[in-house]
JSON list of C-alpha atoms in Angstrom, two decimals:
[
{"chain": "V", "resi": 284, "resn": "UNK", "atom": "CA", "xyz": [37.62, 60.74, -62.82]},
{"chain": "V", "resi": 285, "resn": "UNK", "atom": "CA", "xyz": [34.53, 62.49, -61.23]},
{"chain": "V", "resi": 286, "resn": "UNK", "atom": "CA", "xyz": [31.35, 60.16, -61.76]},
{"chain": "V", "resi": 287, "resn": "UNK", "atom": "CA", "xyz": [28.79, 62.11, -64.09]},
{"chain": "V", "resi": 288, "resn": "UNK", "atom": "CA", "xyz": [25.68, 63.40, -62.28]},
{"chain": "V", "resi": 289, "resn": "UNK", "atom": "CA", "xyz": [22.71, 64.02, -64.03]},
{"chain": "V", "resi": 290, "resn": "UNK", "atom": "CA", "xyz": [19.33, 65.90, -63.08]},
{"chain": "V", "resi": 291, "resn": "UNK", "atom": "CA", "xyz": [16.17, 64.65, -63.69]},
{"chain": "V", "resi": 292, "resn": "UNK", "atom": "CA", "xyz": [12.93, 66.54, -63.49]},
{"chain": "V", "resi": 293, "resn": "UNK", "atom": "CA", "xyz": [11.01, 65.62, -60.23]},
{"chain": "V", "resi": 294, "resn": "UNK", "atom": "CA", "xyz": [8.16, 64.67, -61.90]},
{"chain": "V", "resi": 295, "resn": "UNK", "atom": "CA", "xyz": [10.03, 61.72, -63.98]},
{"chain": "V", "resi": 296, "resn": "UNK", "atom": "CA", "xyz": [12.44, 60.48, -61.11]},
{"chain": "V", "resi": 297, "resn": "UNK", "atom": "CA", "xyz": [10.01, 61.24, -58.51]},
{"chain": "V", "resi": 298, "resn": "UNK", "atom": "CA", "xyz": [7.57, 58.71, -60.41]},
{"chain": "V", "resi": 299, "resn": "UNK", "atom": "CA", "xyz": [9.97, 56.34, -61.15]},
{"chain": "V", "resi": 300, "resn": "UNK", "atom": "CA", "xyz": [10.93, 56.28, -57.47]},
{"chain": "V", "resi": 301, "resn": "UNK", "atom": "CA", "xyz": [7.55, 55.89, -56.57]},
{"chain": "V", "resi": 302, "resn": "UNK", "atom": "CA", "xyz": [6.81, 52.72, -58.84]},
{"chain": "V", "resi": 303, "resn": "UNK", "atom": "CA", "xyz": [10.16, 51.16, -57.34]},
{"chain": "V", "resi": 304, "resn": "UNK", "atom": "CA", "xyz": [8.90, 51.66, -53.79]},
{"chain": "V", "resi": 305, "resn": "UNK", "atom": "CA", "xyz": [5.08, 50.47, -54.64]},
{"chain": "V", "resi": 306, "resn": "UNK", "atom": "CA", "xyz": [7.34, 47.38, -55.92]},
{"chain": "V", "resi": 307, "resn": "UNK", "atom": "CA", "xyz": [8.51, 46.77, -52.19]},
{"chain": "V", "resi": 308, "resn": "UNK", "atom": "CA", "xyz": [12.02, 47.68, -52.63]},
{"chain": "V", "resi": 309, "resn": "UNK", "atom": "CA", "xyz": [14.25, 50.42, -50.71]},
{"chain": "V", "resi": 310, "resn": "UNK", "atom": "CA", "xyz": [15.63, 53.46, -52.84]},
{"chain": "V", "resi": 311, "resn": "UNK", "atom": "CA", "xyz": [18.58, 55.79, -51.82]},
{"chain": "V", "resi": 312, "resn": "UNK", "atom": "CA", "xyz": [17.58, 59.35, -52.97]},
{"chain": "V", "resi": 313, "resn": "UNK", "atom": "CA", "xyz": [19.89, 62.40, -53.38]},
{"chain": "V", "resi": 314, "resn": "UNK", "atom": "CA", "xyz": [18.01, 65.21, -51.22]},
{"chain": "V", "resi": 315, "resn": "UNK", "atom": "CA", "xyz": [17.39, 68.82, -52.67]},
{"chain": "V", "resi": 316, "resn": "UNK", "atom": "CA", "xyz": [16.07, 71.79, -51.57]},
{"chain": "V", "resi": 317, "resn": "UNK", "atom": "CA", "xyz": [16.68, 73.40, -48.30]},
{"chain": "V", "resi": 318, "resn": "UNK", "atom": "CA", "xyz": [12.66, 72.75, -46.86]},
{"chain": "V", "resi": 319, "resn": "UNK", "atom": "CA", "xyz": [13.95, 69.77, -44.31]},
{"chain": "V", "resi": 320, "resn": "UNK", "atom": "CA", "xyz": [16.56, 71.84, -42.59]},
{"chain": "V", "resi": 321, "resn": "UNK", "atom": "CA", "xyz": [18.13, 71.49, -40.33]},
{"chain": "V", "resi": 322, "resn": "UNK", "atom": "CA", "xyz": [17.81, 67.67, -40.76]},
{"chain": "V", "resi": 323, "resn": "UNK", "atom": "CA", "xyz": [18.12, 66.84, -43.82]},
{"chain": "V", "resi": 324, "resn": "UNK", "atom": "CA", "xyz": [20.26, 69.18, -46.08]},
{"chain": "V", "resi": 325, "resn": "UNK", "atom": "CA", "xyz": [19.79, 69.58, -49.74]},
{"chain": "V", "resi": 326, "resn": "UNK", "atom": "CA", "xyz": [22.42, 68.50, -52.32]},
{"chain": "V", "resi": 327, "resn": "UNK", "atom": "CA", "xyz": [24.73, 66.87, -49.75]},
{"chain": "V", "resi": 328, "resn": "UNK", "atom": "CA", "xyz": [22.47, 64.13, -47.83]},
{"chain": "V", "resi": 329, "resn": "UNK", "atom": "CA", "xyz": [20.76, 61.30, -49.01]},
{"chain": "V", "resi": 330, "resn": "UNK", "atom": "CA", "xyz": [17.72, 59.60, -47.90]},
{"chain": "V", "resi": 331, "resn": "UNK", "atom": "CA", "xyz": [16.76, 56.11, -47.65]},
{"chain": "V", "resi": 332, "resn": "UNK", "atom": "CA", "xyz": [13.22, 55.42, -48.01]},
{"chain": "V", "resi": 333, "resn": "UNK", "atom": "CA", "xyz": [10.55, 51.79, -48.31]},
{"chain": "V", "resi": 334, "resn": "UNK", "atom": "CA", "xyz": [7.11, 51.54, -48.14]},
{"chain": "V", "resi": 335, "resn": "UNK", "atom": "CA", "xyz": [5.66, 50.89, -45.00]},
{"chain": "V", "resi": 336, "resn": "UNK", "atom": "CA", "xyz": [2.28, 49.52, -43.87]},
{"chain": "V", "resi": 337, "resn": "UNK", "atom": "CA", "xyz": [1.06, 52.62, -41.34]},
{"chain": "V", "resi": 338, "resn": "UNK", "atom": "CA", "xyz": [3.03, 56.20, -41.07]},
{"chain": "V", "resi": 339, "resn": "UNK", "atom": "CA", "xyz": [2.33, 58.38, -37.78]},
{"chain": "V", "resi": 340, "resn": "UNK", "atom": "CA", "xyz": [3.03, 61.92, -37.22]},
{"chain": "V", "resi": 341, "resn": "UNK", "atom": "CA", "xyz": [7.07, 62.48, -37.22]},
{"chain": "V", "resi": 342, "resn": "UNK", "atom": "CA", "xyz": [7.93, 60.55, -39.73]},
{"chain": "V", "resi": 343, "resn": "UNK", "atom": "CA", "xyz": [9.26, 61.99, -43.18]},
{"chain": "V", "resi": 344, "resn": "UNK", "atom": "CA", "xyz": [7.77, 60.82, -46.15]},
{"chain": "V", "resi": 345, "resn": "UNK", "atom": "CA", "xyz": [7.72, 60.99, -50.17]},
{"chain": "V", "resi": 346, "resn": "UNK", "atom": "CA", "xyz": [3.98, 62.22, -51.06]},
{"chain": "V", "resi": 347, "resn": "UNK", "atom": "CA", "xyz": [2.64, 62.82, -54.43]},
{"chain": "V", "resi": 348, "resn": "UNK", "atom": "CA", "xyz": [0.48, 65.89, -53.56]},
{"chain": "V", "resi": 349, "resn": "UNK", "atom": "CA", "xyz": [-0.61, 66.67, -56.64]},
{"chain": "V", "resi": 350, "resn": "UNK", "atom": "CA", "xyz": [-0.55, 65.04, -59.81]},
{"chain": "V", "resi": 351, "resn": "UNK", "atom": "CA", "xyz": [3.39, 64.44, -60.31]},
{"chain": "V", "resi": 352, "resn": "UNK", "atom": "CA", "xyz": [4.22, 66.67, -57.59]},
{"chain": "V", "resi": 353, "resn": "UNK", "atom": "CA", "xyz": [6.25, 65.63, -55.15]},
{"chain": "V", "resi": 354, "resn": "UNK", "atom": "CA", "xyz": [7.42, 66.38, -51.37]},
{"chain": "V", "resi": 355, "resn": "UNK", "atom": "CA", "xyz": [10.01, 65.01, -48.90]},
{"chain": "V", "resi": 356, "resn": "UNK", "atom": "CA", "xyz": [8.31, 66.24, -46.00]},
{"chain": "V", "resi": 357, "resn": "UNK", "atom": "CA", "xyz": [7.19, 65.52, -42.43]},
{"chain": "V", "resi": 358, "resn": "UNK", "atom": "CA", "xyz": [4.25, 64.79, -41.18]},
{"chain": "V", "resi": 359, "resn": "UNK", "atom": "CA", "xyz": [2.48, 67.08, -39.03]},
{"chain": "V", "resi": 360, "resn": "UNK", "atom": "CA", "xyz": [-1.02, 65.30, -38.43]},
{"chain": "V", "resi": 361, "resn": "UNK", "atom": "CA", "xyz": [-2.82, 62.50, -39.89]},
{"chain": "V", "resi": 362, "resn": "UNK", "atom": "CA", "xyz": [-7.36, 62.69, -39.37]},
{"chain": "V", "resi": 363, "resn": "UNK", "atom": "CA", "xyz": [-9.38, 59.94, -40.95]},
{"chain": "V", "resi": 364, "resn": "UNK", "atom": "CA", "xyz": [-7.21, 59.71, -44.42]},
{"chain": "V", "resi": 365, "resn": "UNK", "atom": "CA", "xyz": [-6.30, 63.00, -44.71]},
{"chain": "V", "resi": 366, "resn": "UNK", "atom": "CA", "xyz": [-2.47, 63.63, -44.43]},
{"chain": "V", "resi": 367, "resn": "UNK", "atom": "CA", "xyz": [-0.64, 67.12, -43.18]},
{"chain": "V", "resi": 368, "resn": "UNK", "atom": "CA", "xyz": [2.42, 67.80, -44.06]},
{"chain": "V", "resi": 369, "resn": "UNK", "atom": "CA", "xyz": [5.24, 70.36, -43.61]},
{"chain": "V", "resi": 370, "resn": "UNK", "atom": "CA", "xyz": [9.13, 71.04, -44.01]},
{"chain": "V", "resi": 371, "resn": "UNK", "atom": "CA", "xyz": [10.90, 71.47, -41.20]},
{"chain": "V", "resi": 372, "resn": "UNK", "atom": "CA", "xyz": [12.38, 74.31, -42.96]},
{"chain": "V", "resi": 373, "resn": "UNK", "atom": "CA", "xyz": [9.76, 75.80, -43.95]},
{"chain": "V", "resi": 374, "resn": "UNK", "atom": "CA", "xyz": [8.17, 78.64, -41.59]},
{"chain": "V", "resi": 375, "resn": "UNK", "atom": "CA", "xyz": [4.63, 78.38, -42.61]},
{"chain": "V", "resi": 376, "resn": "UNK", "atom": "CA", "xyz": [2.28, 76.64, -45.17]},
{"chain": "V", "resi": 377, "resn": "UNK", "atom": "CA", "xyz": [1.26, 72.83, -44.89]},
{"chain": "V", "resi": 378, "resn": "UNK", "atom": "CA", "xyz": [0.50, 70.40, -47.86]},
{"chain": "V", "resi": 379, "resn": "UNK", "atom": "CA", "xyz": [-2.24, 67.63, -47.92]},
{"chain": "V", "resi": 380, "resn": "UNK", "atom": "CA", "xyz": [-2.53, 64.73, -49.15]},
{"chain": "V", "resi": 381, "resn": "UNK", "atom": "CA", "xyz": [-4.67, 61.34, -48.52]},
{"chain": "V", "resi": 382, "resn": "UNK", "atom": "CA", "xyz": [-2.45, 58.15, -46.69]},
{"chain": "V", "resi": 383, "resn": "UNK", "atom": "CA", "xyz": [-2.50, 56.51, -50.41]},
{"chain": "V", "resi": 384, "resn": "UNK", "atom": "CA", "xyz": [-0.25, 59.39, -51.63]},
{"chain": "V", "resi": 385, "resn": "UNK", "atom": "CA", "xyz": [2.28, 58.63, -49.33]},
{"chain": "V", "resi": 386, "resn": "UNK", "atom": "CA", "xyz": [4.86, 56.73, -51.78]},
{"chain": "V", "resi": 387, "resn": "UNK", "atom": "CA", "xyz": [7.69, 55.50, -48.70]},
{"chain": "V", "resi": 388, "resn": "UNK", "atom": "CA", "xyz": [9.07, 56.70, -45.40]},
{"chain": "V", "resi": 389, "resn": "UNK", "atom": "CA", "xyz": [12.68, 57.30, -44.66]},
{"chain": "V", "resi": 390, "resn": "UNK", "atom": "CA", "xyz": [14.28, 55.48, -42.51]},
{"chain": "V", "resi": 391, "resn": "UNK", "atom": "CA", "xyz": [18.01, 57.15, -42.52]},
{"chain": "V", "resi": 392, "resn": "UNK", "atom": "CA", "xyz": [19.98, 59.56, -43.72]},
{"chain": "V", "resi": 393, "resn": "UNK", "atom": "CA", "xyz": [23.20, 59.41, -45.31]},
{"chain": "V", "resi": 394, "resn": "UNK", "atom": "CA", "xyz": [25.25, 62.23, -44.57]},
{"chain": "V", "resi": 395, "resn": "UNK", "atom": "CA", "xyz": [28.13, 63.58, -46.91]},
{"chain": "V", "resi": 396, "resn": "UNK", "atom": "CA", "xyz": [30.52, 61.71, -44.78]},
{"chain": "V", "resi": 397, "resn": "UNK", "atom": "CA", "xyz": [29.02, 58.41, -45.12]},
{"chain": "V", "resi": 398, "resn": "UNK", "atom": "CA", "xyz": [27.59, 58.17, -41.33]},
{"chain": "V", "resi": 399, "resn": "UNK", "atom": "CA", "xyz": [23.81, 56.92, -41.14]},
{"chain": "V", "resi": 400, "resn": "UNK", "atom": "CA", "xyz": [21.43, 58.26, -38.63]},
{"chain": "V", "resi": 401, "resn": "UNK", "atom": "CA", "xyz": [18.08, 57.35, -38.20]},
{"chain": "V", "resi": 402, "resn": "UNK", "atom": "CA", "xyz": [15.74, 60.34, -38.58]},
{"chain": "V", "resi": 403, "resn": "UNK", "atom": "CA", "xyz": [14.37, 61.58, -35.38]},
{"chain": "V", "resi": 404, "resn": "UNK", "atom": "CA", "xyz": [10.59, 62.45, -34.81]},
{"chain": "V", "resi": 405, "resn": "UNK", "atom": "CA", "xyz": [10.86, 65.88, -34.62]},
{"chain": "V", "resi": 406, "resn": "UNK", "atom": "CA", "xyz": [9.23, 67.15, -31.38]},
{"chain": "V", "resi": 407, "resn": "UNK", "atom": "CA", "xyz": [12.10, 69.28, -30.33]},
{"chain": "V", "resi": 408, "resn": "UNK", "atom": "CA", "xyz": [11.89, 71.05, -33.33]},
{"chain": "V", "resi": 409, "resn": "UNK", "atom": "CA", "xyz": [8.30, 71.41, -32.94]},
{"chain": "V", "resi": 410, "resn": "UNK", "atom": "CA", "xyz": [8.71, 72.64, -29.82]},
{"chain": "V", "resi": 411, "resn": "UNK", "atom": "CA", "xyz": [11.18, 75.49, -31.00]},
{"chain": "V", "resi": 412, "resn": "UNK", "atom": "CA", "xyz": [8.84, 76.99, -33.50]},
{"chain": "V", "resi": 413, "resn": "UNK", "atom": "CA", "xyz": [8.45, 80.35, -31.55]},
{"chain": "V", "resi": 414, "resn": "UNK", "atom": "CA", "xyz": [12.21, 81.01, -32.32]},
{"chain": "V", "resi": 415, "resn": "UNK", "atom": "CA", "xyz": [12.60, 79.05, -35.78]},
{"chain": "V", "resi": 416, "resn": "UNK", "atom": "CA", "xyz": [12.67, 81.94, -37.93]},
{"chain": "V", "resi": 417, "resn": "UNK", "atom": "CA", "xyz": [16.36, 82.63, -36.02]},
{"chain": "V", "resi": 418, "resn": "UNK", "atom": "CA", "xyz": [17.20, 79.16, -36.18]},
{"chain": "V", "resi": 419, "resn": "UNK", "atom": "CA", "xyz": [16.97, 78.65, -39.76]},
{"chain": "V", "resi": 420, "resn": "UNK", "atom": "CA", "xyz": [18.57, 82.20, -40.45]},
{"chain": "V", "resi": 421, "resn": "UNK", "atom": "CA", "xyz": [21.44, 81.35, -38.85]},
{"chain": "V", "resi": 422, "resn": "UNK", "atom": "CA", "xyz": [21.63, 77.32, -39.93]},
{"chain": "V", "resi": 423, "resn": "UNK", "atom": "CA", "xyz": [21.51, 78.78, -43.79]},
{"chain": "V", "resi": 424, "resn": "UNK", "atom": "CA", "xyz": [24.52, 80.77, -43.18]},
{"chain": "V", "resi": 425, "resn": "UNK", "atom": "CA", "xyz": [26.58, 78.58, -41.88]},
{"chain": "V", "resi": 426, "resn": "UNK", "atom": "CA", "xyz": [25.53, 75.93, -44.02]}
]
């Protein structure tokens, strides 16, 4: 028998995820969306994610950006408090946030096989963004 999945809005299982992380404790998270391609794809990988004491550009992180809005997103730069992030499958557009929004970091990814891999930094990616568009064009497809 197929176990029962359930959706939750983000707002409610985002915040409850939050509270469990402030509470020092790791959470496993189903992934959705498609804004972390090609890394982390939506609906098929999971994310592991704790609360850490310092986070540094690279690193993908749950923020609360506004009020009971969430994002699983990198980030791009970090100036004083102020936070930048961005999907790396997104093309444009940034979010901000200060470095108490950030809720946890992840620390792997669970692919739909099972296998764990520890999420890169993201410079290669970074360096590709002239040709991204294509990239992601093609990476939707086949995925």
């Amino acid at each position: 028998m197929e176990p029962e999945i359930k959706y939750l809005p983000n707002d409610l299982l985002l915040g409850e995820i939050s509270q469990i992380l402030s509470q020092g404790k790791d959470v496993q998270l189903m992934a959705r969306g498609s804004s972390m391609l090609p890394f982390i794809v939506g609906d098929r990988d999971s994310v592991r994610m704790r609360r850490m004491e310092a986070v540094a550009p690279g690193d993908i992180v749950l923020a609360e950006i506004r009020q009971g809005v969430y994002v699983l997103h990198r980030v791009v730069s970090i100036v004083g408090e102020e936070v930048t992030l961005m999907g790396d499958g997104n093309l444009r557009g940034c979010e901000k946030c200060r470095i108490g929004d950030i809720k946890g970091t992840v620390f792997e990814i669970v692919g739909r096989d099972n296998r764990v891999r520890k999420p890169a930094k993201g410079r290669l990616w970074k360096a590709l963004k002239p040709i991204r568009r294509t990239l992601l064009a093609v990476i939707r497809r086949v995925i």
